[in-house]
Amino acid sequence: MNPLDTSKSPFTMTIGTTLDRFIHRHEQEFAYATGELSQLLRDIALAAKIVNREISRAGLLDIAGSNGTQNIQGEEQQKLDVMADIRFTRALKNGGEVCGVISEEQDDIIDTGNYQGKYVVAMDPLDGSSNIDVNISIGTVFSVYRRVSEVGTPVTLEDVLQPGHRQVIAGYILYGTSTMLVYTSGNGVNGFTYEPSLGEFILSHPRMQIPTKGSVYSCNEGQVNAYSPGIREYLNYCKEKNYKARYIGSMVADFHRNLLKGGIFMYPGTTDVPNGKLRLMYECNPLSFIVEQAGGKSTNGLKRVMDIQPEKLHQKIPFIIGSAEMVDKVSEFLAEETVKIGK
Ligand code: AHM
Ligand code: MG
């Protein structure tokens, strides 16, 4: 078979296909099969290129470090957090397909004024931003939903507070040794590596699958004494099995490694903070859509993440995600804990 012949099926598309061409070929797979969703994805890719350019200059220009402000969660905003928030929001506003955006960096829903837009986006413009100053991988996470309110009207809270199983597209951009965009529209997961000299994302990881088993666990073990007994027992189990501990403190980077190699990422609740740190709408749901499409699983310890009905924009949940057998295993420990404690 001619490896350059991609005419038979979209799935035969070869490594080296540009994101633009890939999106065009796969348009029919998008829920509702509209060109609007393709355009939205292109808008995100454009903003990603701009953010990538800015990030790669951190250290040279005065763009690293604190912005001197806090987000609604009381977290210190970095200059690049704010820059990324502006870039993605502007791209989504200008694109015209999105009527509302929620962002980790904004208290309320951003009404884009595009009342004809059929979609809403939830995003963490720059995740792991405490790692900017030390030149460690960071990421962007995004999630797209179809609005539920009538087209032609302003965005509503119901448009954005949809459970994860209603996502139509989710993805992330990893600004790492190379920059990658990984996304799913519900037909598998594909990864694109950025080629800076061409200014293009190029298909490098077609049909990504997470190994069913893994031997890497990622969590902030400094908090182990505050984790619940089930999590602590699971961590002991990992050690008995000689699993490797790998935790960089950038969720996208930790998740991406586990997606490729197999493993589990956990940000459980603690005694003081039972819902943990990570946000359902723009951190947990998008990665959950991706992991399930890649054959893995995610849970809050009690139920599938994408079945949780969100109640507020910046809602936090305990988050466990990764290789299916590993997530099942920790869930067993958590179920035993529930029985013992009689919850
Ligand atoms: P952020 O969105 O403010 O960057 O916080 C999310 C990040 C995740 O990327 C990472 O997994 C986690 O915070 C690390 O937190 P901790 O330092 O508590 O381990
Ligand atoms: Mg974040």
mmCIF file of C-alpha atoms and ligand atoms in Angstrom:
data_model
loop_
_atom_site.group_PDB
_atom_site.id
_atom_site.type_symbol
_atom_site.label_atom_id
_atom_site.label_comp_id
_atom_site.label_asym_id
_atom_site.label_seq_id
_atom_site.Cartn_x
_atom_site.Cartn_y
_atom_site.Cartn_z
ATOM 1 C CA MET A 1 0.000 0.000 0.000
ATOM 2 C CA ASN A 2 1.234 3.473 -0.806
ATOM 3 C CA PRO A 3 1.896 5.096 2.609
ATOM 4 C CA LEU A 4 1.057 8.498 1.135
ATOM 5 C CA ASP A 5 -2.389 7.392 -0.007
ATOM 6 C CA THR A 6 -4.785 8.697 2.629
ATOM 7 C CA SER A 7 -7.840 8.594 0.431
ATOM 8 C CA LYS A 8 -9.474 5.367 1.655
ATOM 9 C CA SER A 9 -10.277 6.196 5.238
ATOM 10 C CA PRO A 10 -9.503 9.114 7.517
ATOM 11 C CA PHE A 11 -7.866 6.621 9.860
ATOM 12 C CA THR A 12 -5.190 5.868 7.294
ATOM 13 C CA MET A 13 -3.937 9.444 7.585
ATOM 14 C CA THR A 14 -0.219 9.309 7.883
ATOM 15 C CA ILE A 15 2.097 10.825 10.406
ATOM 16 C CA GLY A 16 3.058 14.208 9.028
ATOM 17 C CA THR A 17 -0.480 15.366 8.210
ATOM 18 C CA THR A 18 -1.034 18.937 9.391
ATOM 19 C CA LEU A 19 -3.662 19.598 12.061
ATOM 20 C CA ASP A 20 -5.588 21.760 9.613
ATOM 21 C CA ARG A 21 -5.796 19.020 7.036
ATOM 22 C CA PHE A 22 -6.618 16.434 9.700
ATOM 23 C CA ILE A 23 -9.467 18.549 11.058
ATOM 24 C CA HIS A 24 -10.793 19.047 7.558
ATOM 25 C CA ARG A 25 -10.699 15.301 6.820
ATOM 26 C CA HIS A 26 -12.340 14.441 10.134
ATOM 27 C CA GLU A 27 -15.046 17.083 10.080
ATOM 28 C CA GLN A 28 -17.766 14.483 9.559
ATOM 29 C CA GLU A 29 -16.841 12.773 12.824
ATOM 30 C CA PHE A 30 -17.584 15.841 14.910
ATOM 31 C CA ALA A 31 -20.849 15.760 16.765
ATOM 32 C CA TYR A 32 -23.320 17.707 14.591
ATOM 33 C CA ALA A 33 -20.658 17.681 11.821
ATOM 34 C CA THR A 34 -20.381 21.402 11.502
ATOM 35 C CA GLY A 35 -17.590 23.498 10.102
ATOM 36 C CA GLU A 36 -18.046 25.685 13.189
ATOM 37 C CA LEU A 37 -16.470 23.116 15.469
ATOM 38 C CA SER A 38 -13.529 22.741 13.087
ATOM 39 C CA GLN A 39 -13.053 26.487 13.135
ATOM 40 C CA LEU A 40 -13.206 26.529 16.925
ATOM 41 C CA LEU A 41 -10.439 23.942 17.107
ATOM 42 C CA ARG A 42 -8.366 25.983 14.671
ATOM 43 C CA ASP A 43 -8.872 29.058 16.882
ATOM 44 C CA ILE A 44 -7.559 27.123 19.871
ATOM 45 C CA ALA A 45 -4.563 25.920 17.860
ATOM 46 C CA LEU A 46 -3.795 29.485 16.794
ATOM 47 C CA ALA A 47 -3.872 30.748 20.381
ATOM 48 C CA ALA A 48 -1.684 27.785 21.384
ATOM 49 C CA LYS A 49 0.955 28.846 18.866
ATOM 50 C CA ILE A 50 0.966 32.387 20.246
ATOM 51 C CA VAL A 51 1.153 31.196 23.850
ATOM 52 C CA ASN A 52 3.911 28.776 22.890
ATOM 53 C CA ARG A 53 5.895 31.659 21.405
ATOM 54 C CA GLU A 54 5.514 33.718 24.580
ATOM 55 C CA ILE A 55 6.367 30.856 26.920
ATOM 56 C CA SER A 56 9.508 29.985 25.004
ATOM 57 C CA ARG A 57 10.813 33.480 25.805
ATOM 58 C CA ALA A 58 10.318 33.138 29.573
ATOM 59 C CA GLY A 59 13.660 33.928 31.147
ATOM 60 C CA LEU A 60 14.636 36.313 28.349
ATOM 61 C CA LEU A 61 11.871 38.862 28.753
ATOM 62 C CA ASP A 62 10.191 40.057 31.920
ATOM 63 C CA ILE A 63 7.239 37.741 31.479
ATOM 64 C CA ALA A 64 7.906 35.099 34.131
ATOM 65 C CA GLY A 65 7.017 35.531 37.790
ATOM 66 C CA SER A 66 3.988 36.688 39.696
ATOM 67 C CA ASN A 67 1.480 39.123 38.258
ATOM 68 C CA GLY A 68 0.771 40.439 41.756
ATOM 69 C CA THR A 69 -2.880 39.300 41.548
ATOM 70 C CA GLN A 70 -4.907 36.276 42.676
ATOM 71 C CA ASN A 71 -7.576 34.252 40.893
ATOM 72 C CA ILE A 72 -10.947 33.440 42.468
ATOM 73 C CA GLN A 73 -9.401 30.410 44.129
ATOM 74 C CA GLY A 74 -6.933 32.591 45.980
ATOM 75 C CA GLU A 75 -4.031 31.312 43.893
ATOM 76 C CA GLU A 76 -1.243 33.658 42.869
ATOM 77 C CA GLN A 77 -1.546 34.513 39.176
ATOM 78 C CA GLN A 78 1.626 34.411 37.120
ATOM 79 C CA LYS A 79 2.151 36.917 34.309
ATOM 80 C CA LEU A 80 1.971 34.092 31.819
ATOM 81 C CA ASP A 81 -1.317 32.831 33.354
ATOM 82 C CA VAL A 82 -2.831 36.200 32.581
ATOM 83 C CA MET A 83 -1.248 36.393 29.114
ATOM 84 C CA ALA A 84 -2.492 32.888 28.187
ATOM 85 C CA ASP A 85 -5.968 33.711 29.489
ATOM 86 C CA ILE A 86 -6.099 36.810 27.282
ATOM 87 C CA ARG A 87 -4.774 34.999 24.203
ATOM 88 C CA PHE A 88 -7.185 32.070 24.364
ATOM 89 C CA THR A 89 -10.174 34.209 25.269
ATOM 90 C CA ARG A 90 -9.427 36.636 22.451
ATOM 91 C CA ALA A 91 -9.035 33.815 19.904
ATOM 92 C CA LEU A 92 -12.361 32.307 20.993
ATOM 93 C CA LYS A 93 -14.128 35.679 20.934
ATOM 94 C CA ASN A 94 -12.749 36.606 17.524
ATOM 95 C CA GLY A 95 -13.497 33.165 16.095
ATOM 96 C CA GLY A 96 -17.203 33.751 16.653
ATOM 97 C CA GLU A 97 -18.234 30.125 17.306
ATOM 98 C CA VAL A 98 -18.289 30.406 21.100
ATOM 99 C CA CYS A 99 -20.940 32.270 23.099
ATOM 100 C CA GLY A 100 -19.298 31.817 26.492
ATOM 101 C CA VAL A 101 -16.035 30.797 28.117
ATOM 102 C CA ILE A 102 -15.104 29.795 31.622
ATOM 103 C CA SER A 103 -11.495 30.066 32.638
ATOM 104 C CA GLU A 104 -9.520 29.193 35.736
ATOM 105 C CA GLU A 105 -8.351 32.791 35.739
ATOM 106 C CA GLN A 106 -11.801 34.464 35.608
ATOM 107 C CA ASP A 107 -14.390 34.541 38.400
ATOM 108 C CA ASP A 108 -17.463 34.460 36.165
ATOM 109 C CA ILE A 109 -18.559 33.252 32.760
ATOM 110 C CA ILE A 110 -17.075 35.366 29.980
ATOM 111 C CA ASP A 111 -19.882 36.433 27.678
ATOM 112 C CA THR A 112 -18.164 36.707 24.289
ATOM 113 C CA GLY A 113 -21.067 38.629 22.771
ATOM 114 C CA ASN A 114 -21.274 36.020 19.987
ATOM 115 C CA TYR A 115 -24.920 35.172 20.568
ATOM 116 C CA GLN A 116 -25.053 33.128 17.372
ATOM 117 C CA GLY A 117 -22.225 30.927 18.670
ATOM 118 C CA LYS A 118 -23.382 27.384 19.410
ATOM 119 C CA TYR A 119 -20.574 26.367 21.735
ATOM 120 C CA VAL A 120 -19.113 27.066 25.150
ATOM 121 C CA VAL A 121 -15.539 26.418 26.216
ATOM 122 C CA ALA A 122 -14.101 25.627 29.645
ATOM 123 C CA MET A 123 -10.355 26.101 29.893
ATOM 124 C CA ASP A 124 -7.344 26.282 32.106
ATOM 125 C CA PRO A 125 -5.208 28.591 29.966
ATOM 126 C CA LEU A 126 -1.953 27.675 31.698
ATOM 127 C CA ASP A 127 -1.883 24.724 34.035
ATOM 128 C CA GLY A 128 1.076 24.034 36.297
ATOM 129 C CA SER A 129 2.067 27.665 36.109
ATOM 130 C CA SER A 130 4.127 27.476 39.306
ATOM 131 C CA ASN A 131 6.597 25.626 37.071
ATOM 132 C CA ILE A 132 7.091 28.522 34.626
ATOM 133 C CA ASP A 133 9.914 30.111 36.581
ATOM 134 C CA VAL A 134 11.895 26.884 36.644
ATOM 135 C CA ASN A 135 11.537 25.983 32.963
ATOM 136 C CA ILE A 136 9.450 22.860 33.479
ATOM 137 C CA SER A 137 6.649 21.667 31.200
ATOM 138 C CA ILE A 138 3.276 23.369 31.543
ATOM 139 C CA GLY A 139 0.000 22.981 29.673
ATOM 140 C CA THR A 140 -3.335 24.313 28.489
ATOM 141 C CA VAL A 141 -6.490 22.247 29.009
ATOM 142 C CA PHE A 142 -9.777 22.814 27.172
ATOM 143 C CA SER A 143 -13.229 21.386 26.877
ATOM 144 C CA VAL A 144 -15.999 22.231 24.385
ATOM 145 C CA TYR A 145 -19.747 21.793 24.909
ATOM 146 C CA ARG A 146 -22.720 22.575 22.738
ATOM 147 C CA ARG A 147 -24.835 25.228 24.397
ATOM 148 C CA VAL A 148 -28.255 24.205 25.729
ATOM 149 C CA SER A 149 -29.856 27.662 25.594
ATOM 150 C CA GLU A 150 -31.354 29.059 22.450
ATOM 151 C CA VAL A 151 -28.962 30.302 19.777
ATOM 152 C CA GLY A 152 -29.170 34.086 19.462
ATOM 153 C CA THR A 153 -29.339 34.699 23.213
ATOM 154 C CA PRO A 154 -26.591 35.372 25.788
ATOM 155 C CA VAL A 155 -24.768 32.438 27.390
ATOM 156 C CA THR A 156 -26.348 30.989 30.552
ATOM 157 C CA LEU A 157 -25.032 29.094 33.572
ATOM 158 C CA GLU A 158 -26.784 25.938 32.299
ATOM 159 C CA ASP A 159 -24.726 26.142 29.103
ATOM 160 C CA VAL A 160 -21.514 25.681 31.008
ATOM 161 C CA LEU A 161 -22.610 23.487 33.924
ATOM 162 C CA GLN A 162 -22.926 20.348 31.824
ATOM 163 C CA PRO A 163 -21.587 16.952 32.872
ATOM 164 C CA GLY A 164 -18.386 15.778 31.173
ATOM 165 C CA HIS A 165 -20.110 13.093 29.125
ATOM 166 C CA ARG A 166 -21.611 15.908 27.059
ATOM 167 C CA GLN A 167 -18.263 17.257 25.892
ATOM 168 C CA VAL A 168 -17.942 17.382 22.118
ATOM 169 C CA ILE A 169 -14.222 18.084 22.019
ATOM 170 C CA ALA A 170 -11.549 18.061 24.701
ATOM 171 C CA GLY A 171 -7.836 18.446 24.550
ATOM 172 C CA TYR A 172 -4.648 19.824 25.931
ATOM 173 C CA ILE A 173 -1.520 21.530 24.760
ATOM 174 C CA LEU A 174 1.706 20.454 26.405
ATOM 175 C CA TYR A 175 4.514 22.982 26.275
ATOM 176 C CA GLY A 176 7.318 20.505 26.859
ATOM 177 C CA THR A 177 10.544 19.471 25.192
ATOM 178 C CA SER A 178 8.397 19.889 22.131
ATOM 179 C CA THR A 179 4.935 21.406 22.088
ATOM 180 C CA MET A 180 2.044 19.040 21.473
ATOM 181 C CA LEU A 181 -1.675 19.381 20.953
ATOM 182 C CA VAL A 182 -3.669 16.277 21.879
ATOM 183 C CA TYR A 183 -7.415 16.166 21.347
ATOM 184 C CA THR A 184 -10.453 13.980 21.015
ATOM 185 C CA SER A 185 -13.804 14.617 19.421
ATOM 186 C CA GLY A 186 -15.138 11.271 20.618
ATOM 187 C CA ASN A 187 -13.493 9.159 17.933
ATOM 188 C CA GLY A 188 -10.186 8.289 19.530
ATOM 189 C CA VAL A 189 -7.308 10.497 20.556
ATOM 190 C CA ASN A 190 -4.725 12.038 18.253
ATOM 191 C CA GLY A 191 -1.570 13.955 19.079
ATOM 192 C CA PHE A 192 0.116 16.643 16.994
ATOM 193 C CA THR A 193 3.625 17.955 17.505
ATOM 194 C CA TYR A 194 4.371 21.594 16.765
ATOM 195 C CA GLU A 195 6.964 22.234 14.090
ATOM 196 C CA PRO A 196 8.097 25.795 14.909
ATOM 197 C CA SER A 197 9.875 26.487 11.626
ATOM 198 C CA LEU A 198 6.688 25.636 9.708
ATOM 199 C CA GLY A 199 4.313 27.049 12.310
ATOM 200 C CA GLU A 200 2.205 23.895 12.045
ATOM 201 C CA PHE A 201 0.946 21.188 14.387
ATOM 202 C CA ILE A 202 1.723 17.900 12.645
ATOM 203 C CA LEU A 203 0.182 14.503 13.352
ATOM 204 C CA SER A 204 2.798 12.542 15.284
ATOM 205 C CA HIS A 205 0.751 10.300 17.611
ATOM 206 C CA PRO A 206 -2.250 8.866 15.748
ATOM 207 C CA ARG A 207 -4.913 6.905 17.652
ATOM 208 C CA MET A 208 -3.279 7.132 21.072
ATOM 209 C CA GLN A 209 -4.058 4.331 23.522
ATOM 210 C CA ILE A 210 -3.089 4.259 27.181
ATOM 211 C CA PRO A 211 -1.623 0.900 28.260
ATOM 212 C CA THR A 212 -4.128 -1.032 30.397
ATOM 213 C CA LYS A 213 -1.491 -1.595 33.069
ATOM 214 C CA GLY A 214 1.330 0.638 34.181
ATOM 215 C CA SER A 215 4.022 0.879 36.809
ATOM 216 C CA VAL A 216 4.169 4.635 37.430
ATOM 217 C CA TYR A 217 2.192 6.481 40.090
ATOM 218 C CA SER A 218 1.999 10.274 40.261
ATOM 219 C CA CYS A 219 0.776 12.196 43.264
ATOM 220 C CA ASN A 220 2.031 14.733 45.775
ATOM 221 C CA GLU A 221 3.261 12.211 48.317
ATOM 222 C CA GLY A 222 4.267 15.016 50.651
ATOM 223 C CA GLN A 223 0.587 15.057 51.602
ATOM 224 C CA VAL A 224 0.391 11.321 52.317
ATOM 225 C CA ASN A 225 -0.447 11.735 56.000
ATOM 226 C CA ALA A 226 -3.506 13.761 55.062
ATOM 227 C CA TYR A 227 -4.780 11.257 52.483
ATOM 228 C CA SER A 228 -7.584 8.838 53.333
ATOM 229 C CA PRO A 229 -6.705 5.279 54.469
ATOM 230 C CA GLY A 230 -7.668 3.819 51.060
ATOM 231 C CA ILE A 231 -5.251 6.096 49.186
ATOM 232 C CA ARG A 232 -2.508 5.422 51.728
ATOM 233 C CA GLU A 233 -2.997 1.678 51.357
ATOM 234 C CA TYR A 234 -2.896 1.985 47.584
ATOM 235 C CA LEU A 235 0.393 3.907 47.820
ATOM 236 C CA ASN A 236 1.810 1.103 49.996
ATOM 237 C CA TYR A 237 0.632 -1.367 47.369
ATOM 238 C CA CYS A 238 2.486 0.650 44.673
ATOM 239 C CA LYS A 239 5.661 0.432 46.726
ATOM 240 C CA GLU A 240 5.264 -3.298 47.324
ATOM 241 C CA LYS A 241 5.000 -3.654 43.567
ATOM 242 C CA ASN A 242 8.142 -1.515 43.073
ATOM 243 C CA TYR A 243 6.240 0.989 40.955
ATOM 244 C CA LYS A 244 8.044 4.185 40.043
ATOM 245 C CA ALA A 245 6.992 7.508 41.610
ATOM 246 C CA ARG A 246 6.919 10.346 39.061
ATOM 247 C CA TYR A 247 5.337 13.708 39.900
ATOM 248 C CA ILE A 248 6.408 16.953 38.310
ATOM 249 C CA GLY A 249 3.534 19.114 39.638
ATOM 250 C CA SER A 250 2.221 19.916 36.147
ATOM 251 C CA MET A 251 -0.879 17.814 35.639
ATOM 252 C CA VAL A 252 -0.727 17.905 31.841
ATOM 253 C CA ALA A 253 2.882 16.715 31.810
ATOM 254 C CA ASP A 254 2.259 13.993 34.401
ATOM 255 C CA PHE A 255 -0.865 12.880 32.557
ATOM 256 C CA HIS A 256 0.816 12.901 29.145
ATOM 257 C CA ARG A 257 3.640 10.670 30.352
ATOM 258 C CA ASN A 258 1.140 8.221 31.828
ATOM 259 C CA LEU A 259 -0.962 8.307 28.660
ATOM 260 C CA LEU A 260 2.040 7.243 26.599
ATOM 261 C CA LYS A 261 3.696 4.835 29.022
ATOM 262 C CA GLY A 262 0.908 3.677 31.343
ATOM 263 C CA GLY A 263 0.429 4.911 34.885
ATOM 264 C CA ILE A 264 -1.887 6.628 37.310
ATOM 265 C CA PHE A 265 -2.183 10.294 38.342
ATOM 266 C CA MET A 266 -3.949 11.185 41.574
ATOM 267 C CA TYR A 267 -4.848 14.420 43.306
ATOM 268 C CA PRO A 268 -6.960 13.061 46.156
ATOM 269 C CA GLY A 269 -8.727 14.990 48.863
ATOM 270 C CA THR A 270 -6.949 15.568 52.147
ATOM 271 C CA THR A 271 -8.185 15.844 55.718
ATOM 272 C CA ASP A 272 -8.317 19.632 55.460
ATOM 273 C CA VAL A 273 -9.318 19.865 51.789
ATOM 274 C CA PRO A 274 -11.617 16.900 51.076
ATOM 275 C CA ASN A 275 -12.224 17.869 47.440
ATOM 276 C CA GLY A 276 -8.555 18.313 46.589
ATOM 277 C CA LYS A 277 -7.307 21.038 44.295
ATOM 278 C CA LEU A 278 -8.224 20.208 40.727
ATOM 279 C CA ARG A 279 -11.217 21.707 39.000
ATOM 280 C CA LEU A 280 -13.913 19.514 37.462
ATOM 281 C CA MET A 281 -14.837 21.730 34.524
ATOM 282 C CA TYR A 282 -11.510 22.595 32.975
ATOM 283 C CA GLU A 283 -8.973 20.179 34.441
ATOM 284 C CA CYS A 284 -10.672 16.875 35.265
ATOM 285 C CA ASN A 285 -13.388 16.581 32.601
ATOM 286 C CA PRO A 286 -11.207 17.257 29.545
ATOM 287 C CA LEU A 287 -8.526 14.791 30.627
ATOM 288 C CA SER A 288 -11.248 12.277 31.501
ATOM 289 C CA PHE A 289 -12.719 12.485 27.992
ATOM 290 C CA ILE A 290 -9.261 11.919 26.552
ATOM 291 C CA VAL A 291 -8.345 9.041 28.859
ATOM 292 C CA GLU A 292 -11.602 7.199 28.196
ATOM 293 C CA GLN A 293 -11.182 7.667 24.459
ATOM 294 C CA ALA A 294 -7.688 6.208 24.850
ATOM 295 C CA GLY A 295 -8.979 3.165 26.787
ATOM 296 C CA GLY A 296 -8.282 4.395 30.329
ATOM 297 C CA LYS A 297 -10.458 5.491 33.243
ATOM 298 C CA SER A 298 -10.974 8.295 35.726
ATOM 299 C CA THR A 299 -12.877 8.582 38.987
ATOM 300 C CA ASN A 300 -13.366 10.877 41.949
ATOM 301 C CA GLY A 301 -13.076 7.763 44.117
ATOM 302 C CA LEU A 302 -16.810 7.146 44.094
ATOM 303 C CA LYS A 303 -17.965 7.567 40.526
ATOM 304 C CA ARG A 304 -16.929 8.183 36.933
ATOM 305 C CA VAL A 305 -15.777 11.787 36.644
ATOM 306 C CA MET A 306 -17.762 12.469 33.457
ATOM 307 C CA ASP A 307 -20.999 11.503 35.246
ATOM 308 C CA ILE A 308 -20.647 14.200 37.901
ATOM 309 C CA GLN A 309 -23.240 16.943 37.540
ATOM 310 C CA PRO A 310 -21.331 20.197 38.118
ATOM 311 C CA GLU A 311 -22.863 22.618 40.566
ATOM 312 C CA LYS A 312 -20.500 25.548 40.243
ATOM 313 C CA LEU A 313 -17.972 26.918 37.791
ATOM 314 C CA HIS A 314 -14.809 26.344 39.788
ATOM 315 C CA GLN A 315 -15.909 23.150 41.545
ATOM 316 C CA LYS A 316 -13.076 20.946 42.788
ATOM 317 C CA ILE A 317 -13.063 17.162 42.994
ATOM 318 C CA PRO A 318 -10.664 14.447 44.139
ATOM 319 C CA PHE A 319 -9.172 13.186 40.877
ATOM 320 C CA ILE A 320 -7.756 9.791 39.914
ATOM 321 C CA ILE A 321 -6.965 9.076 36.265
ATOM 322 C CA GLY A 322 -4.908 6.702 34.178
ATOM 323 C CA SER A 323 -4.482 3.091 33.081
ATOM 324 C CA ALA A 324 -7.732 1.169 33.515
ATOM 325 C CA GLU A 325 -6.370 -1.601 35.760
ATOM 326 C CA MET A 326 -4.599 0.875 38.026
ATOM 327 C CA VAL A 327 -7.713 3.010 38.455
ATOM 328 C CA ASP A 328 -9.693 -0.155 39.196
ATOM 329 C CA LYS A 329 -7.144 -1.140 41.819
ATOM 330 C CA VAL A 330 -7.221 2.131 43.711
ATOM 331 C CA SER A 331 -11.021 2.063 43.491
ATOM 332 C CA GLU A 332 -10.960 -1.341 45.249
ATOM 333 C CA PHE A 333 -8.940 0.149 48.107
ATOM 334 C CA LEU A 334 -11.338 3.081 48.318
ATOM 335 C CA ALA A 335 -14.366 0.769 48.322
ATOM 336 C CA GLU A 336 -12.847 -1.211 51.222
ATOM 337 C CA GLU A 337 -12.215 2.046 53.053
ATOM 338 C CA THR A 338 -15.873 2.998 52.592
ATOM 339 C CA VAL A 339 -16.994 -0.351 54.007
ATOM 340 C CA LYS A 340 -14.622 -0.082 57.000
ATOM 341 C CA ILE A 341 -15.582 3.483 57.810
ATOM 342 C CA GLY A 342 -19.228 2.682 57.080
ATOM 343 C CA LYS A 343 -19.721 5.780 54.946
HETATM 344 P P1 AHM B 1 -2.719 25.422 38.667
HETATM 345 O O1 AHM B 1 -3.892 25.282 37.748
HETATM 346 O O2 AHM B 1 -2.841 26.592 39.584
HETATM 347 O O3 AHM B 1 -1.418 25.396 37.942
HETATM 348 O O4 AHM B 1 -2.769 24.165 39.664
HETATM 349 C C1 AHM B 1 -2.904 22.875 39.118
HETATM 350 C C2 AHM B 1 -1.593 22.146 39.280
HETATM 351 C C3 AHM B 1 -1.560 20.846 38.533
HETATM 352 O O5 AHM B 1 -0.985 21.009 37.274
HETATM 353 C C4 AHM B 1 -0.704 19.983 39.404
HETATM 354 O O6 AHM B 1 -0.994 18.640 39.261
HETATM 355 C C5 AHM B 1 -1.030 20.483 40.782
HETATM 356 O O7 AHM B 1 -1.453 21.818 40.627
HETATM 357 C C6 AHM B 1 0.145 20.472 41.676
HETATM 358 O O8 AHM B 1 -0.266 20.869 42.944
HETATM 359 P P2 AHM B 1 0.623 20.569 44.228
HETATM 360 O O9 AHM B 1 1.756 21.537 44.189
HETATM 361 O O10 AHM B 1 -0.299 20.789 45.373
HETATM 362 O O11 AHM B 1 1.084 19.136 44.139
HETATM 363 MG MG MG B 2 -4.779 24.457 36.537
#
